Amino acid sequence: MRAAYRRPMMNNASPSVSSPSSHESALRLLPLVAIVFSGFLAVGLPLPALPLYVNGVLDFSPLAVGWIIGLQPLTTILTRKFAGTYVDRHGPRQSVMMGLPMAAMAGLLYVASALIPHPPAALAVLVAGRVLMGPAESLFLTGTMTWGIGRVGPQRTGIVMSWQGIAMFAALGLGAPLGVWVMQNVNFLAVGLATVAFPLVGLAIASRVPPVPVAAGARKQVPFLRVIGMIWRQGGALSLASAPFAVLTAFVVLYFASRGWEGAGLALTGFAAGYILVRLFFGRLPDQLGGRKVAAVSLVIEALGQFLLWMAPGPGFALAGATLTGVGFSLVFPAMGVEAMRRVPPESRGVAVGGFLAFVDITSGVTGPLAGLLIGAYGYRAAFLAGLAACVLSFAVIVFGMGREPRRGA
């Protein structure tokens, strides 16, 4: 059954495009990148502020902080199927126009929480906001990615995912220090107001971008579980490759502190610089060379980065390892995205994007606790050894576990 779906994906461009040039593709993607950036500022800015608010202002325990932080990723995972189905049936633009106002509404609940003087009631309203932000993210992110593929054609899936990934990462990276500054210098009410404003900026941009037609046969789309069956190898490889990223962002600061090293912030900067620069200069490689080749080479680089972090005798080696981890991880997502999108019919592309993103969500949710258990038993270095093992497993899935690669242009 899988082979029957490959040819339409390789032959048919989106009905809204006719093989745009690289310059035309950039112009068509730019507003969607801006939408993702605006929407993800609403996700990233509150993250570092929430612990300060829940624990420092409302005076709840660290356990409550953990639940508040984890609620949004959980509801995001649970709504990926809904978002993908909605995109395929109603179009990606409609999904974005629905998701961004929901994100703004979640911000309004943050504002309401900050205005309530009774801590338990304030926490309950905050919980509602976190729950609402999950489906909001699912809708606008699945929508923008599918919208981008529709605007420039499935033959440019890799560049769509590369650019939108840059927007996500940049928004999260900028949002974190901005959220800390706003919380420390103003209050959580200001954090909530910013969370309202950023999605509305994205909504204003989205309202000016023309829609792409819903794919023919969208009402008879492939069932979600069958789509997952088509892309689970690509999603599994991505999930394994994402584990080092999750470990690095969660524990590299504590790793440096445990060794008495300075420069933990530079390690995160090195990772971010490697990640973004590779996507900027080499983001077209998955489309040009094929996803499997690019992902395999990327994983070798990522594994080398984890090896350096594991055996680092000093901070210089660890900084190099963090940077190489960013360089290697950068193109795995768009590379596996190219391979996944080749294996599904156009009318189920939204479901495929939603399912594909869910693999990253799951990794983000389980890696931290598992790595924490490993660190408790064997120390911080063990987490990076596990990251190296995850890269090796992902490489094995890509090289040996995906069968024959669909012929380009077949």
PDB file of C-alpha atoms in Angstrom, residues 2-254:
ATOM      1  CA  ARG A   2       2.857   2.410   0.850  1.00  0.00           C
ATOM      2  CA  ALA A   3       4.327   2.216  -2.668  1.00  0.00           C
ATOM      3  CA  ALA A   4       0.983   3.194  -4.148  1.00  0.00           C
ATOM      4  CA  TYR A   5       1.226   6.562  -2.402  1.00  0.00           C
ATOM      5  CA  ARG A   6       4.752   7.470  -3.431  1.00  0.00           C
ATOM      6  CA  ARG A   7       4.150   8.372  -7.041  1.00  0.00           C
ATOM      7  CA  PRO A   8       1.527  11.058  -6.410  1.00  0.00           C
ATOM      8  CA  MET A   9       3.799  12.745  -3.910  1.00  0.00           C
ATOM      9  CA  MET A  10       6.743  12.741  -6.283  1.00  0.00           C
ATOM     10  CA  ASN A  11       4.837  13.870  -9.342  1.00  0.00           C
ATOM     11  CA  ASN A  12       2.221  16.321  -8.143  1.00  0.00           C
ATOM     12  CA  ALA A  13       3.131  19.762  -6.971  1.00  0.00           C
ATOM     13  CA  SER A  14       0.629  21.710  -5.014  1.00  0.00           C
ATOM     14  CA  PRO A  15      -2.160  22.991  -7.199  1.00  0.00           C
ATOM     15  CA  SER A  16      -1.327  26.503  -6.066  1.00  0.00           C
ATOM     16  CA  VAL A  17       2.236  26.529  -7.405  1.00  0.00           C
ATOM     17  CA  SER A  18       4.052  25.718 -10.588  1.00  0.00           C
ATOM     18  CA  SER A  19       7.660  24.888  -9.712  1.00  0.00           C
ATOM     19  CA  PRO A  20       8.601  28.262  -8.182  1.00  0.00           C
ATOM     20  CA  SER A  21      12.217  29.399  -8.288  1.00  0.00           C
ATOM     21  CA  SER A  22      14.267  29.567  -5.092  1.00  0.00           C
ATOM     22  CA  HIS A  23      13.664  33.325  -4.898  1.00  0.00           C
ATOM     23  CA  GLU A  24       9.915  32.905  -5.403  1.00  0.00           C
ATOM     24  CA  SER A  25       9.857  30.131  -2.801  1.00  0.00           C
ATOM     25  CA  ALA A  26      11.573  32.400  -0.274  1.00  0.00           C
ATOM     26  CA  LEU A  27       9.023  35.148  -0.864  1.00  0.00           C
ATOM     27  CA  ARG A  28       6.136  32.702  -0.486  1.00  0.00           C
ATOM     28  CA  LEU A  29       7.561  31.241   2.730  1.00  0.00           C
ATOM     29  CA  LEU A  30       8.579  34.488   4.418  1.00  0.00           C
ATOM     30  CA  PRO A  31       5.129  35.426   5.817  1.00  0.00           C
ATOM     31  CA  LEU A  32       4.627  31.883   7.104  1.00  0.00           C
ATOM     32  CA  VAL A  33       8.014  31.998   8.838  1.00  0.00           C
ATOM     33  CA  ALA A  34       6.920  35.262  10.465  1.00  0.00           C
ATOM     34  CA  ILE A  35       3.679  33.601  11.611  1.00  0.00           C
ATOM     35  CA  VAL A  36       5.572  30.710  13.218  1.00  0.00           C
ATOM     36  CA  PHE A  37       7.979  33.127  14.898  1.00  0.00           C
ATOM     37  CA  SER A  38       5.140  35.227  16.335  1.00  0.00           C
ATOM     38  CA  GLY A  39       3.146  32.207  17.454  1.00  0.00           C
ATOM     39  CA  PHE A  40       6.101  30.527  19.115  1.00  0.00           C
ATOM     40  CA  LEU A  41       7.033  33.660  21.025  1.00  0.00           C
ATOM     41  CA  ALA A  42       3.751  33.055  22.853  1.00  0.00           C
ATOM     42  CA  VAL A  43       4.968  29.532  23.640  1.00  0.00           C
ATOM     43  CA  GLY A  44       8.572  30.345  24.552  1.00  0.00           C
ATOM     44  CA  LEU A  45       8.236  33.610  26.474  1.00  0.00           C
ATOM     45  CA  PRO A  46       6.127  32.217  29.379  1.00  0.00           C
ATOM     46  CA  LEU A  47       8.253  29.075  29.906  1.00  0.00           C
ATOM     47  CA  PRO A  48      10.946  30.554  32.200  1.00  0.00           C
ATOM     48  CA  ALA A  49       8.413  32.908  33.800  1.00  0.00           C
ATOM     49  CA  LEU A  50       6.021  30.153  34.861  1.00  0.00           C
ATOM     50  CA  PRO A  51       8.306  28.604  37.532  1.00  0.00           C
ATOM     51  CA  LEU A  52       8.981  32.071  38.965  1.00  0.00           C
ATOM     52  CA  TYR A  53       5.245  32.768  39.067  1.00  0.00           C
ATOM     53  CA  VAL A  54       3.939  29.420  40.313  1.00  0.00           C
ATOM     54  CA  ASN A  55       6.648  28.871  42.915  1.00  0.00           C
ATOM     55  CA  GLY A  56       7.763  32.402  43.770  1.00  0.00           C
ATOM     56  CA  VAL A  57       4.466  34.327  43.584  1.00  0.00           C
ATOM     57  CA  LEU A  58       1.729  31.748  44.132  1.00  0.00           C
ATOM     58  CA  ASP A  59       3.969  29.730  46.506  1.00  0.00           C
ATOM     59  CA  PHE A  60       3.225  26.281  45.118  1.00  0.00           C
ATOM     60  CA  SER A  61       5.691  23.389  45.183  1.00  0.00           C
ATOM     61  CA  PRO A  62       8.174  22.424  42.455  1.00  0.00           C
ATOM     62  CA  LEU A  63       5.885  19.483  41.691  1.00  0.00           C
ATOM     63  CA  ALA A  64       3.135  21.936  40.769  1.00  0.00           C
ATOM     64  CA  VAL A  65       5.632  23.799  38.598  1.00  0.00           C
ATOM     65  CA  GLY A  66       6.439  20.570  36.785  1.00  0.00           C
ATOM     66  CA  TRP A  67       2.784  19.878  36.088  1.00  0.00           C
ATOM     67  CA  ILE A  68       2.156  23.418  34.845  1.00  0.00           C
ATOM     68  CA  ILE A  69       5.133  23.241  32.483  1.00  0.00           C
ATOM     69  CA  GLY A  70       4.197  19.760  31.244  1.00  0.00           C
ATOM     70  CA  LEU A  71       0.506  20.410  30.589  1.00  0.00           C
ATOM     71  CA  GLN A  72       1.007  22.198  27.298  1.00  0.00           C
ATOM     72  CA  PRO A  73       3.294  19.558  25.684  1.00  0.00           C
ATOM     73  CA  LEU A  74       0.846  16.875  26.835  1.00  0.00           C
ATOM     74  CA  THR A  75      -2.185  18.563  25.285  1.00  0.00           C
ATOM     75  CA  THR A  76      -0.139  19.321  22.165  1.00  0.00           C
ATOM     76  CA  ILE A  77       0.605  15.622  21.694  1.00  0.00           C
ATOM     77  CA  LEU A  78      -3.027  14.666  22.293  1.00  0.00           C
ATOM     78  CA  THR A  79      -4.314  17.132  19.688  1.00  0.00           C
ATOM     79  CA  ARG A  80      -1.856  16.486  16.833  1.00  0.00           C
ATOM     80  CA  LYS A  81      -4.295  14.054  15.172  1.00  0.00           C
ATOM     81  CA  PHE A  82      -7.171  16.518  15.440  1.00  0.00           C
ATOM     82  CA  ALA A  83      -5.047  19.333  14.013  1.00  0.00           C
ATOM     83  CA  GLY A  84      -3.819  17.250  11.086  1.00  0.00           C
ATOM     84  CA  THR A  85      -7.333  16.106  10.228  1.00  0.00           C
ATOM     85  CA  TYR A  86      -8.638  19.664  10.475  1.00  0.00           C
ATOM     86  CA  VAL A  87      -5.915  20.912   8.122  1.00  0.00           C
ATOM     87  CA  ASP A  88      -6.681  18.260   5.517  1.00  0.00           C
ATOM     88  CA  ARG A  89     -10.429  18.865   5.608  1.00  0.00           C
ATOM     89  CA  HIS A  90     -10.603  22.650   5.970  1.00  0.00           C
ATOM     90  CA  GLY A  91      -7.247  23.847   4.662  1.00  0.00           C
ATOM     91  CA  PRO A  92      -4.083  24.999   6.434  1.00  0.00           C
ATOM     92  CA  ARG A  93      -5.004  28.681   6.423  1.00  0.00           C
ATOM     93  CA  GLN A  94      -8.202  27.970   8.325  1.00  0.00           C
ATOM     94  CA  SER A  95      -6.231  25.930  10.855  1.00  0.00           C
ATOM     95  CA  VAL A  96      -3.812  28.810  11.444  1.00  0.00           C
ATOM     96  CA  MET A  97      -6.674  31.307  11.709  1.00  0.00           C
ATOM     97  CA  MET A  98      -8.202  29.080  14.384  1.00  0.00           C
ATOM     98  CA  GLY A  99      -5.025  28.259  16.303  1.00  0.00           C
ATOM     99  CA  LEU A 100      -3.597  31.749  16.739  1.00  0.00           C
ATOM    100  CA  PRO A 101      -6.726  33.212  18.404  1.00  0.00           C
ATOM    101  CA  MET A 102      -6.745  30.199  20.721  1.00  0.00           C
ATOM    102  CA  ALA A 103      -3.155  31.031  21.682  1.00  0.00           C
ATOM    103  CA  ALA A 104      -4.207  34.622  22.395  1.00  0.00           C
ATOM    104  CA  MET A 105      -7.083  33.305  24.528  1.00  0.00           C
ATOM    105  CA  ALA A 106      -4.591  31.231  26.499  1.00  0.00           C
ATOM    106  CA  GLY A 107      -2.679  34.461  27.095  1.00  0.00           C
ATOM    107  CA  LEU A 108      -5.871  36.080  28.377  1.00  0.00           C
ATOM    108  CA  LEU A 109      -6.184  33.262  30.897  1.00  0.00           C
ATOM    109  CA  TYR A 110      -2.608  33.985  32.013  1.00  0.00           C
ATOM    110  CA  VAL A 111      -3.661  37.627  32.475  1.00  0.00           C
ATOM    111  CA  ALA A 112      -6.724  36.574  34.472  1.00  0.00           C
ATOM    112  CA  SER A 113      -4.575  34.339  36.661  1.00  0.00           C
ATOM    113  CA  ALA A 114      -2.255  37.252  37.446  1.00  0.00           C
ATOM    114  CA  LEU A 115      -5.237  39.389  38.500  1.00  0.00           C
ATOM    115  CA  ILE A 116      -6.795  36.797  40.846  1.00  0.00           C
ATOM    116  CA  PRO A 117      -5.634  37.311  44.462  1.00  0.00           C
ATOM    117  CA  HIS A 118      -6.506  33.790  45.667  1.00  0.00           C
ATOM    118  CA  PRO A 119      -3.580  31.435  44.759  1.00  0.00           C
ATOM    119  CA  PRO A 120      -5.588  28.199  44.254  1.00  0.00           C
ATOM    120  CA  ALA A 121      -8.038  29.975  41.957  1.00  0.00           C
ATOM    121  CA  ALA A 122      -5.178  31.691  40.125  1.00  0.00           C
ATOM    122  CA  LEU A 123      -3.498  28.322  39.597  1.00  0.00           C
ATOM    123  CA  ALA A 124      -6.735  26.785  38.284  1.00  0.00           C
ATOM    124  CA  VAL A 125      -7.108  29.538  35.682  1.00  0.00           C
ATOM    125  CA  LEU A 126      -3.445  29.152  34.731  1.00  0.00           C
ATOM    126  CA  VAL A 127      -4.013  25.416  34.222  1.00  0.00           C
ATOM    127  CA  ALA A 128      -6.849  26.239  31.810  1.00  0.00           C
ATOM    128  CA  GLY A 129      -4.523  28.531  29.872  1.00  0.00           C
ATOM    129  CA  ARG A 130      -1.815  25.886  29.619  1.00  0.00           C
ATOM    130  CA  VAL A 131      -4.338  23.279  28.452  1.00  0.00           C
ATOM    131  CA  LEU A 132      -5.659  25.651  25.779  1.00  0.00           C
ATOM    132  CA  MET A 133      -2.194  26.523  24.461  1.00  0.00           C
ATOM    133  CA  GLY A 134      -1.594  22.877  23.471  1.00  0.00           C
ATOM    134  CA  PRO A 135      -4.251  22.597  20.722  1.00  0.00           C
ATOM    135  CA  ALA A 136      -3.480  26.181  19.717  1.00  0.00           C
ATOM    136  CA  GLU A 137       0.125  25.217  18.949  1.00  0.00           C
ATOM    137  CA  SER A 138      -0.992  22.048  17.165  1.00  0.00           C
ATOM    138  CA  LEU A 139      -3.313  23.981  14.892  1.00  0.00           C
ATOM    139  CA  PHE A 140      -1.065  26.887  13.931  1.00  0.00           C
ATOM    140  CA  LEU A 141       2.148  24.868  13.559  1.00  0.00           C
ATOM    141  CA  THR A 142       0.612  21.988  11.594  1.00  0.00           C
ATOM    142  CA  GLY A 143      -1.242  24.574   9.524  1.00  0.00           C
ATOM    143  CA  THR A 144       1.796  26.720   8.696  1.00  0.00           C
ATOM    144  CA  MET A 145       3.950  23.748   7.730  1.00  0.00           C
ATOM    145  CA  THR A 146       1.249  22.288   5.493  1.00  0.00           C
ATOM    146  CA  TRP A 147       0.524  25.766   4.117  1.00  0.00           C
ATOM    147  CA  GLY A 148       4.188  26.213   3.246  1.00  0.00           C
ATOM    148  CA  ILE A 149       4.326  22.887   1.405  1.00  0.00           C
ATOM    149  CA  GLY A 150       1.177  23.884  -0.466  1.00  0.00           C
ATOM    150  CA  ARG A 151       2.642  27.262  -1.485  1.00  0.00           C
ATOM    151  CA  VAL A 152       6.010  26.049  -2.801  1.00  0.00           C
ATOM    152  CA  GLY A 153       5.267  22.395  -3.629  1.00  0.00           C
ATOM    153  CA  PRO A 154       6.154  19.087  -1.953  1.00  0.00           C
ATOM    154  CA  GLN A 155       9.461  19.030  -3.853  1.00  0.00           C
ATOM    155  CA  ARG A 156      10.587  21.782  -1.445  1.00  0.00           C
ATOM    156  CA  THR A 157       9.391  20.138   1.776  1.00  0.00           C
ATOM    157  CA  GLY A 158      12.890  20.216   3.233  1.00  0.00           C
ATOM    158  CA  ILE A 159      13.325  23.959   2.869  1.00  0.00           C
ATOM    159  CA  VAL A 160       9.854  24.563   4.321  1.00  0.00           C
ATOM    160  CA  MET A 161      10.692  22.574   7.438  1.00  0.00           C
ATOM    161  CA  SER A 162      14.174  24.115   7.668  1.00  0.00           C
ATOM    162  CA  TRP A 163      12.949  27.697   7.611  1.00  0.00           C
ATOM    163  CA  GLN A 164      10.033  27.122   9.924  1.00  0.00           C
ATOM    164  CA  GLY A 165      12.327  25.227  12.284  1.00  0.00           C
ATOM    165  CA  ILE A 166      14.611  28.264  12.389  1.00  0.00           C
ATOM    166  CA  ALA A 167      11.600  30.426  13.269  1.00  0.00           C
ATOM    167  CA  MET A 168      10.578  28.043  16.075  1.00  0.00           C
ATOM    168  CA  PHE A 169      14.066  27.804  17.533  1.00  0.00           C
ATOM    169  CA  ALA A 170      14.703  31.542  17.279  1.00  0.00           C
ATOM    170  CA  ALA A 171      11.379  32.325  18.981  1.00  0.00           C
ATOM    171  CA  LEU A 172      12.053  29.881  21.806  1.00  0.00           C
ATOM    172  CA  GLY A 173      15.623  31.143  22.190  1.00  0.00           C
ATOM    173  CA  LEU A 174      14.585  34.797  22.245  1.00  0.00           C
ATOM    174  CA  GLY A 175      11.455  34.190  24.275  1.00  0.00           C
ATOM    175  CA  ALA A 176      13.251  32.567  27.226  1.00  0.00           C
ATOM    176  CA  PRO A 177      15.504  35.495  28.227  1.00  0.00           C
ATOM    177  CA  LEU A 178      12.731  37.954  27.361  1.00  0.00           C
ATOM    178  CA  GLY A 179      10.324  36.097  29.635  1.00  0.00           C
ATOM    179  CA  VAL A 180      12.819  36.130  32.514  1.00  0.00           C
ATOM    180  CA  TRP A 181      13.428  39.858  32.055  1.00  0.00           C
ATOM    181  CA  VAL A 182       9.726  40.711  31.947  1.00  0.00           C
ATOM    182  CA  MET A 183       9.003  38.584  35.011  1.00  0.00           C
ATOM    183  CA  GLN A 184      11.873  40.034  37.031  1.00  0.00           C
ATOM    184  CA  ASN A 185      11.408  43.658  35.993  1.00  0.00           C
ATOM    185  CA  VAL A 186       7.631  43.889  35.556  1.00  0.00           C
ATOM    186  CA  ASN A 187       5.317  41.001  36.565  1.00  0.00           C
ATOM    187  CA  PHE A 188       3.431  37.965  35.274  1.00  0.00           C
ATOM    188  CA  LEU A 189       0.581  40.192  34.116  1.00  0.00           C
ATOM    189  CA  ALA A 190       2.964  41.647  31.515  1.00  0.00           C
ATOM    190  CA  VAL A 191       3.973  38.127  30.476  1.00  0.00           C
ATOM    191  CA  GLY A 192       0.315  37.323  29.906  1.00  0.00           C
ATOM    192  CA  LEU A 193      -0.276  40.496  27.889  1.00  0.00           C
ATOM    193  CA  ALA A 194       2.712  39.686  25.668  1.00  0.00           C
ATOM    194  CA  THR A 195       1.326  36.181  25.194  1.00  0.00           C
ATOM    195  CA  VAL A 196      -1.907  37.746  23.953  1.00  0.00           C
ATOM    196  CA  ALA A 197      -0.167  40.175  21.624  1.00  0.00           C
ATOM    197  CA  PHE A 198       2.255  37.929  19.737  1.00  0.00           C
ATOM    198  CA  PRO A 199      -0.351  35.527  18.270  1.00  0.00           C
ATOM    199  CA  LEU A 200      -2.430  38.511  17.173  1.00  0.00           C
ATOM    200  CA  VAL A 201       0.553  39.791  15.197  1.00  0.00           C
ATOM    201  CA  GLY A 202       0.759  36.370  13.511  1.00  0.00           C
ATOM    202  CA  LEU A 203      -2.984  36.468  12.875  1.00  0.00           C
ATOM    203  CA  ALA A 204      -2.686  39.834  11.131  1.00  0.00           C
ATOM    204  CA  ILE A 205       0.009  38.418   8.853  1.00  0.00           C
ATOM    205  CA  ALA A 206      -1.959  35.221   8.169  1.00  0.00           C
ATOM    206  CA  SER A 207      -5.044  37.214   7.153  1.00  0.00           C
ATOM    207  CA  ARG A 208      -3.088  38.683   4.217  1.00  0.00           C
ATOM    208  CA  VAL A 209      -1.691  35.391   2.869  1.00  0.00           C
ATOM    209  CA  PRO A 210      -3.881  33.649   0.270  1.00  0.00           C
ATOM    210  CA  PRO A 211      -5.032  30.099   1.028  1.00  0.00           C
ATOM    211  CA  VAL A 212      -4.071  27.006  -0.897  1.00  0.00           C
ATOM    212  CA  PRO A 213      -6.808  24.686  -2.178  1.00  0.00           C
ATOM    213  CA  VAL A 214      -7.765  21.692  -0.085  1.00  0.00           C
ATOM    214  CA  ALA A 215      -6.386  18.563  -1.761  1.00  0.00           C
ATOM    215  CA  ALA A 216      -8.844  16.533  -3.802  1.00  0.00           C
ATOM    216  CA  GLY A 217     -10.152  13.590  -1.825  1.00  0.00           C
ATOM    217  CA  ALA A 218      -9.519  15.254   1.549  1.00  0.00           C
ATOM    218  CA  ARG A 219     -12.865  13.983   2.777  1.00  0.00           C
ATOM    219  CA  LYS A 220     -11.632  10.442   2.113  1.00  0.00           C
ATOM    220  CA  GLN A 221      -8.231  10.912   3.728  1.00  0.00           C
ATOM    221  CA  VAL A 222      -6.160   7.983   4.932  1.00  0.00           C
ATOM    222  CA  PRO A 223      -6.890   7.078   8.590  1.00  0.00           C
ATOM    223  CA  PHE A 224      -4.471   8.516  11.145  1.00  0.00           C
ATOM    224  CA  LEU A 225      -3.064   5.183  12.287  1.00  0.00           C
ATOM    225  CA  ARG A 226      -2.409   4.122   8.701  1.00  0.00           C
ATOM    226  CA  VAL A 227      -0.543   7.387   8.087  1.00  0.00           C
ATOM    227  CA  ILE A 228       1.543   6.743  11.209  1.00  0.00           C
ATOM    228  CA  GLY A 229       2.229   3.291   9.809  1.00  0.00           C
ATOM    229  CA  MET A 230       3.631   4.932   6.667  1.00  0.00           C
ATOM    230  CA  ILE A 231       5.957   7.317   8.484  1.00  0.00           C
ATOM    231  CA  TRP A 232       6.820   5.637  11.790  1.00  0.00           C
ATOM    232  CA  ARG A 233      10.350   4.753  10.702  1.00  0.00           C
ATOM    233  CA  GLN A 234      11.095   8.356   9.760  1.00  0.00           C
ATOM    234  CA  GLY A 235       9.389   9.597  12.922  1.00  0.00           C
ATOM    235  CA  GLY A 236      11.229   7.051  15.061  1.00  0.00           C
ATOM    236  CA  ALA A 237      14.580   8.055  13.583  1.00  0.00           C
ATOM    237  CA  LEU A 238      13.770  11.705  14.277  1.00  0.00           C
ATOM    238  CA  SER A 239      12.656  10.882  17.812  1.00  0.00           C
ATOM    239  CA  LEU A 240      15.956   9.154  18.601  1.00  0.00           C
ATOM    240  CA  ALA A 241      17.944  11.982  17.013  1.00  0.00           C
ATOM    241  CA  SER A 242      16.037  14.519  19.142  1.00  0.00           C
ATOM    242  CA  ALA A 243      17.043  12.908  22.444  1.00  0.00           C
ATOM    243  CA  PRO A 244      20.546  14.509  22.545  1.00  0.00           C
ATOM    244  CA  PHE A 245      18.959  17.929  21.988  1.00  0.00           C
ATOM    245  CA  ALA A 246      16.591  17.381  24.909  1.00  0.00           C
ATOM    246  CA  VAL A 247      19.427  16.173  27.158  1.00  0.00           C
ATOM    247  CA  LEU A 248      21.697  19.051  26.215  1.00  0.00           C
ATOM    248  CA  THR A 249      19.170  21.813  26.826  1.00  0.00           C
ATOM    249  CA  ALA A 250      18.046  20.304  30.148  1.00  0.00           C
ATOM    250  CA  PHE A 251      21.344  19.273  31.713  1.00  0.00           C
ATOM    251  CA  VAL A 252      24.365  20.936  30.109  1.00  0.00           C
ATOM    252  CA  VAL A 253      24.353  23.802  32.633  1.00  0.00           C
ATOM    253  CA  LEU A 254      24.292  21.358  35.550  1.00  0.00           C
TER     254      LEU A 254
END
